[in-house]
Amino acid sequence: ARAGITLAIRQFATDPPTIEDLEKSGSLSSDAITYLRDQVVGHRNIIISGGTGTGKTTLLGILSRMMDPSERILTIEDVAELDLRMPHVVQLESQLPDAKGRGGISIRELFRAALRMRPDRILVGECRGGEALDMIQAMNSGHAGSLSTVHADDPARALSRLETLCLMSDGEVPIIAVRRQIIEAIDLVVQVQRIGGKRLVMEIAKVSKEPSESGPYPMVPLFVRSDANAPLIAA
């Protein structure tokens, strides 16, 4: 820090925000809330996309608390931030190695361990590297209803970002195979954005399973918001 010591503090609320709070703030409409709740309960795989500070992790926590409390949920994060307050949650957190390079535990290692813990759902706080491929494969092999977040500016770019992260894994997987797995795994992308200090859901889009000439990841908008002052409405 050129000007001296800089300290960043992330302060979390004692009581985590609820879906009703998002409706009161105008971030979500009642129709969109009903739709998202049905998708979560129906075990759809959902990616939350947006920039830094847009509320991705907050929304991830809110959607996660819609899950059946009897389900076994595993969370995997760089820094534990999710506060689910449910009875069957196992929280895993990565660990940096010490000064001599010993003791580090990566997200990918945690993911492999999580698959041995009989999870009903897996929540990855944020996909930043090769663990994206592990997540996509898990979604396609019996762990439906999993959620994660990714940095991207719109739903289609979110899947392109996941593609890039999958290609960063150790395995030599052809790009065509990666794209097919992403399309088969991801059902829904929720795009969030921060505008004028307000964190808003800008779009909810479904991933089309049919080939399209518009690009490798054809999206079907379901709910859209034209600007910060407009409501989120059905497309």
Short mmCIF file of C-alpha atoms in Angstrom, two decimals:
data_model
loop_
_atom_site.label_atom_id
_atom_site.label_comp_id
_atom_site.label_asym_id
_atom_site.label_seq_id
_atom_site.Cartn_x
_atom_site.Cartn_y
_atom_site.Cartn_z
CA ALA A 1 0.00 0.00 0.00
CA ARG A 2 1.84 3.11 -1.25
CA ALA A 3 0.27 5.54 1.24
CA GLY A 4 0.81 3.29 4.27
CA ILE A 5 -1.12 0.51 5.97
CA THR A 6 -4.56 -0.08 4.44
CA LEU A 7 -7.10 -2.13 6.35
CA ALA A 8 -10.24 -3.57 4.72
CA ILE A 9 -12.98 -4.86 7.03
CA ARG A 10 -15.94 -6.93 5.84
CA GLN A 11 -18.71 -6.51 8.39
CA PHE A 12 -21.56 -9.02 8.23
CA ALA A 13 -24.98 -8.44 9.70
CA THR A 14 -25.89 -10.35 12.86
CA ASP A 15 -29.05 -11.52 11.13
CA PRO A 16 -28.39 -12.38 7.46
CA PRO A 17 -30.66 -10.66 4.90
CA THR A 18 -33.72 -12.55 3.71
CA ILE A 19 -35.50 -12.85 0.39
CA GLU A 20 -38.14 -10.48 1.77
CA ASP A 21 -35.45 -7.84 2.27
CA LEU A 22 -34.54 -8.10 -1.42
CA GLU A 23 -38.18 -7.64 -2.37
CA LYS A 24 -38.52 -4.57 -0.13
CA SER A 25 -35.38 -3.01 -1.63
CA GLY A 26 -36.65 -3.62 -5.16
CA SER A 27 -33.86 -6.04 -6.04
CA LEU A 28 -36.33 -8.84 -6.78
CA SER A 29 -40.00 -8.93 -7.71
CA SER A 30 -42.50 -11.28 -6.09
CA ASP A 31 -42.84 -13.26 -9.34
CA ALA A 32 -39.07 -13.65 -9.60
CA ILE A 33 -38.88 -14.77 -5.95
CA THR A 34 -41.54 -17.42 -6.55
CA TYR A 35 -39.69 -18.63 -9.63
CA LEU A 36 -36.30 -18.79 -7.90
CA ARG A 37 -37.76 -20.63 -4.90
CA ASP A 38 -39.29 -23.23 -7.23
CA GLN A 39 -35.95 -23.68 -9.01
CA VAL A 40 -34.01 -24.11 -5.77
CA VAL A 41 -36.52 -26.57 -4.34
CA GLY A 42 -36.56 -28.36 -7.72
CA HIS A 43 -32.78 -28.97 -7.51
CA ARG A 44 -31.78 -26.77 -10.43
CA ASN A 45 -28.11 -25.86 -10.76
CA ILE A 46 -27.72 -22.08 -10.45
CA ILE A 47 -24.82 -19.72 -11.09
CA ILE A 48 -24.88 -16.18 -9.66
CA SER A 49 -22.89 -13.80 -11.83
CA GLY A 50 -21.69 -10.25 -11.22
CA GLY A 51 -18.79 -7.99 -10.37
CA THR A 52 -17.03 -7.36 -7.08
CA GLY A 53 -19.31 -6.07 -4.33
CA THR A 54 -22.53 -6.71 -6.22
CA GLY A 55 -23.98 -9.05 -3.58
CA LYS A 56 -23.27 -12.44 -5.17
CA THR A 57 -22.43 -14.16 -1.89
CA THR A 58 -25.39 -12.51 -0.14
CA LEU A 59 -27.78 -13.81 -2.80
CA LEU A 60 -26.10 -17.22 -2.70
CA GLY A 61 -26.80 -17.42 1.03
CA ILE A 62 -30.41 -16.30 0.61
CA LEU A 63 -31.12 -18.91 -2.09
CA SER A 64 -29.37 -21.58 -0.04
CA ARG A 65 -31.66 -20.96 2.93
CA MET A 66 -34.59 -21.92 0.67
CA MET A 67 -33.33 -25.50 0.58
CA ASP A 68 -34.90 -28.37 2.48
CA PRO A 69 -33.40 -28.30 6.01
CA SER A 70 -33.16 -32.10 5.98
CA GLU A 71 -30.66 -32.03 3.10
CA ARG A 72 -26.94 -32.40 3.73
CA ILE A 73 -25.27 -29.25 2.38
CA LEU A 74 -21.52 -28.78 1.94
CA THR A 75 -20.06 -25.31 1.48
CA ILE A 76 -16.60 -24.75 0.02
CA GLU A 77 -15.09 -21.26 0.30
CA ASP A 78 -11.78 -19.43 0.29
CA VAL A 79 -12.98 -17.52 3.35
CA ALA A 80 -16.09 -18.74 5.17
CA GLU A 81 -18.82 -16.13 4.59
CA LEU A 82 -22.01 -18.13 4.09
CA ASP A 83 -24.29 -18.15 7.13
CA LEU A 84 -26.92 -20.78 6.36
CA ARG A 85 -28.13 -21.56 9.92
CA MET A 86 -29.41 -24.99 8.90
CA PRO A 87 -28.95 -28.26 10.79
CA HIS A 88 -27.03 -30.35 8.22
CA VAL A 89 -24.34 -28.00 6.92
CA VAL A 90 -20.65 -28.87 6.64
CA GLN A 91 -18.44 -25.82 6.04
CA LEU A 92 -15.07 -26.32 4.38
CA GLU A 93 -12.53 -23.52 4.02
CA SER A 94 -9.31 -23.44 1.98
CA GLN A 95 -6.01 -22.82 3.69
CA LEU A 96 -2.91 -21.02 2.47
CA PRO A 97 0.45 -22.76 2.91
CA ASP A 98 2.89 -21.48 5.51
CA ALA A 99 6.11 -19.61 4.72
CA LYS A 100 7.78 -22.90 3.81
CA GLY A 101 4.98 -23.98 1.51
CA ARG A 102 3.53 -26.55 3.90
CA GLY A 103 -0.04 -27.18 4.96
CA GLY A 104 -1.91 -25.56 2.08
CA ILE A 105 -5.35 -26.93 1.21
CA SER A 106 -6.82 -25.84 -2.11
CA ILE A 107 -10.46 -25.52 -3.18
CA ARG A 108 -9.97 -28.49 -5.52
CA GLU A 109 -8.73 -30.68 -2.67
CA LEU A 110 -11.72 -29.67 -0.57
CA PHE A 111 -14.02 -30.45 -3.48
CA ARG A 112 -12.64 -33.97 -3.82
CA ALA A 113 -13.08 -34.48 -0.07
CA ALA A 114 -16.63 -33.11 -0.21
CA LEU A 115 -17.68 -35.73 -2.76
CA ARG A 116 -16.87 -38.43 -0.17
CA MET A 117 -19.12 -36.85 2.46
CA ARG A 118 -22.45 -37.83 0.87
CA PRO A 119 -23.60 -34.30 0.05
CA ASP A 120 -27.10 -33.64 -1.26
CA ARG A 121 -25.92 -30.24 -2.48
CA ILE A 122 -22.57 -28.53 -2.87
CA LEU A 123 -22.15 -24.75 -2.63
CA VAL A 124 -18.93 -23.24 -3.94
CA GLY A 125 -18.49 -19.68 -2.70
CA GLU A 126 -16.80 -18.59 -5.93
CA CYS A 127 -15.27 -20.39 -8.89
CA ARG A 128 -11.83 -18.90 -9.55
CA GLY A 129 -9.80 -21.74 -11.01
CA GLY A 130 -9.74 -25.36 -12.10
CA GLU A 131 -12.28 -26.34 -9.44
CA ALA A 132 -14.92 -25.14 -11.92
CA LEU A 133 -14.45 -28.37 -13.88
CA ASP A 134 -14.91 -30.44 -10.69
CA MET A 135 -18.09 -28.53 -9.92
CA ILE A 136 -19.52 -28.97 -13.43
CA GLN A 137 -18.79 -32.70 -13.36
CA ALA A 138 -20.38 -33.04 -9.92
CA MET A 139 -23.51 -31.25 -11.14
CA ASN A 140 -23.70 -33.77 -13.99
CA SER A 141 -23.18 -36.81 -11.77
CA GLY A 142 -25.79 -36.82 -9.04
CA HIS A 143 -25.32 -33.55 -7.17
CA ALA A 144 -28.10 -31.53 -8.79
CA GLY A 145 -29.22 -28.40 -6.96
CA SER A 146 -25.71 -27.06 -6.45
CA LEU A 147 -24.94 -23.33 -6.52
CA SER A 148 -21.90 -21.13 -7.06
CA THR A 149 -20.86 -17.62 -8.11
CA VAL A 150 -18.58 -16.29 -10.83
CA HIS A 151 -17.28 -12.88 -11.94
CA ALA A 152 -18.93 -11.84 -15.24
CA ASP A 153 -20.91 -8.98 -16.78
CA ASP A 154 -23.84 -10.95 -18.23
CA PRO A 155 -25.21 -14.51 -18.17
CA ALA A 156 -23.58 -15.67 -21.43
CA ARG A 157 -20.20 -14.32 -20.33
CA ALA A 158 -20.65 -16.10 -17.02
CA LEU A 159 -20.68 -19.44 -18.83
CA SER A 160 -17.74 -18.37 -21.01
CA ARG A 161 -15.88 -17.51 -17.81
CA LEU A 162 -16.67 -20.97 -16.42
CA GLU A 163 -15.35 -22.45 -19.66
CA THR A 164 -12.04 -20.60 -19.22
CA LEU A 165 -11.79 -21.75 -15.61
CA CYS A 166 -12.48 -25.36 -16.59
CA LEU A 167 -9.65 -25.20 -19.13
CA MET A 168 -7.33 -24.11 -16.29
CA SER A 169 -7.70 -27.53 -14.65
CA ASP A 170 -4.95 -30.15 -14.82
CA GLY A 171 -6.86 -32.45 -17.15
CA GLU A 172 -6.67 -32.15 -20.93
CA VAL A 173 -10.36 -31.81 -21.72
CA PRO A 174 -11.36 -30.73 -25.26
CA ILE A 175 -13.17 -27.40 -25.38
CA ILE A 176 -16.14 -28.98 -27.14
CA ALA A 177 -16.54 -31.45 -24.27
CA VAL A 178 -16.25 -28.64 -21.70
CA ARG A 179 -18.96 -26.60 -23.43
CA ARG A 180 -21.29 -29.59 -23.63
CA GLN A 181 -20.82 -30.34 -19.93
CA ILE A 182 -21.45 -26.71 -18.94
CA ILE A 183 -24.67 -26.57 -20.98
CA GLU A 184 -25.87 -29.86 -19.49
CA ALA A 185 -24.92 -28.85 -15.93
CA ILE A 186 -26.08 -25.24 -15.54
CA ASP A 187 -29.81 -24.56 -15.59
CA LEU A 188 -30.02 -20.91 -14.55
CA VAL A 189 -27.85 -17.79 -14.33
CA VAL A 190 -28.80 -14.88 -12.06
CA GLN A 191 -27.04 -11.63 -12.99
CA VAL A 192 -26.51 -9.05 -10.24
CA GLN A 193 -25.12 -5.53 -10.48
CA ARG A 194 -24.39 -2.61 -8.19
CA ILE A 195 -25.80 0.68 -9.44
CA GLY A 196 -25.70 3.87 -7.40
CA GLY A 197 -25.07 1.96 -4.18
CA LYS A 198 -28.01 -0.39 -4.80
CA ARG A 199 -27.46 -4.11 -5.38
CA LEU A 200 -29.95 -5.29 -7.97
CA VAL A 201 -30.80 -8.49 -9.79
CA MET A 202 -30.65 -7.35 -13.41
CA GLU A 203 -31.54 -10.57 -15.20
CA ILE A 204 -32.53 -14.18 -14.64
CA ALA A 205 -31.76 -16.32 -17.67
CA LYS A 206 -32.23 -19.98 -18.48
CA VAL A 207 -29.53 -21.93 -20.29
CA SER A 208 -30.94 -23.32 -23.53
CA LYS A 209 -30.10 -26.96 -24.11
CA GLU A 210 -30.64 -26.62 -27.86
CA PRO A 211 -27.82 -25.69 -30.29
CA SER A 212 -27.88 -22.11 -31.52
CA GLU A 213 -26.03 -19.97 -34.05
CA SER A 214 -25.96 -17.04 -31.60
CA GLY A 215 -22.95 -18.46 -29.74
CA PRO A 216 -21.77 -21.46 -27.75
CA TYR A 217 -24.05 -20.59 -24.82
CA PRO A 218 -27.58 -19.67 -25.94
CA MET A 219 -29.53 -17.99 -23.14
CA VAL A 220 -33.27 -17.49 -22.72
CA PRO A 221 -34.07 -14.35 -20.65
CA LEU A 222 -36.84 -15.01 -18.12
CA PHE A 223 -36.79 -11.83 -16.00
CA VAL A 224 -35.08 -8.60 -17.04
CA ARG A 225 -34.57 -5.06 -15.75
CA SER A 226 -33.92 -2.28 -18.25
CA ASP A 227 -32.19 0.05 -15.76
CA ALA A 228 -31.74 0.72 -12.06
CA ASN A 229 -35.08 2.52 -11.76
CA ALA A 230 -37.11 -0.08 -13.65
CA PRO A 231 -38.69 -3.13 -12.00
CA LEU A 232 -37.57 -6.70 -12.66
CA ILE A 233 -40.26 -8.08 -14.98
CA ALA A 234 -40.91 -11.27 -16.92
CA ALA A 235 -39.28 -11.19 -20.33
#
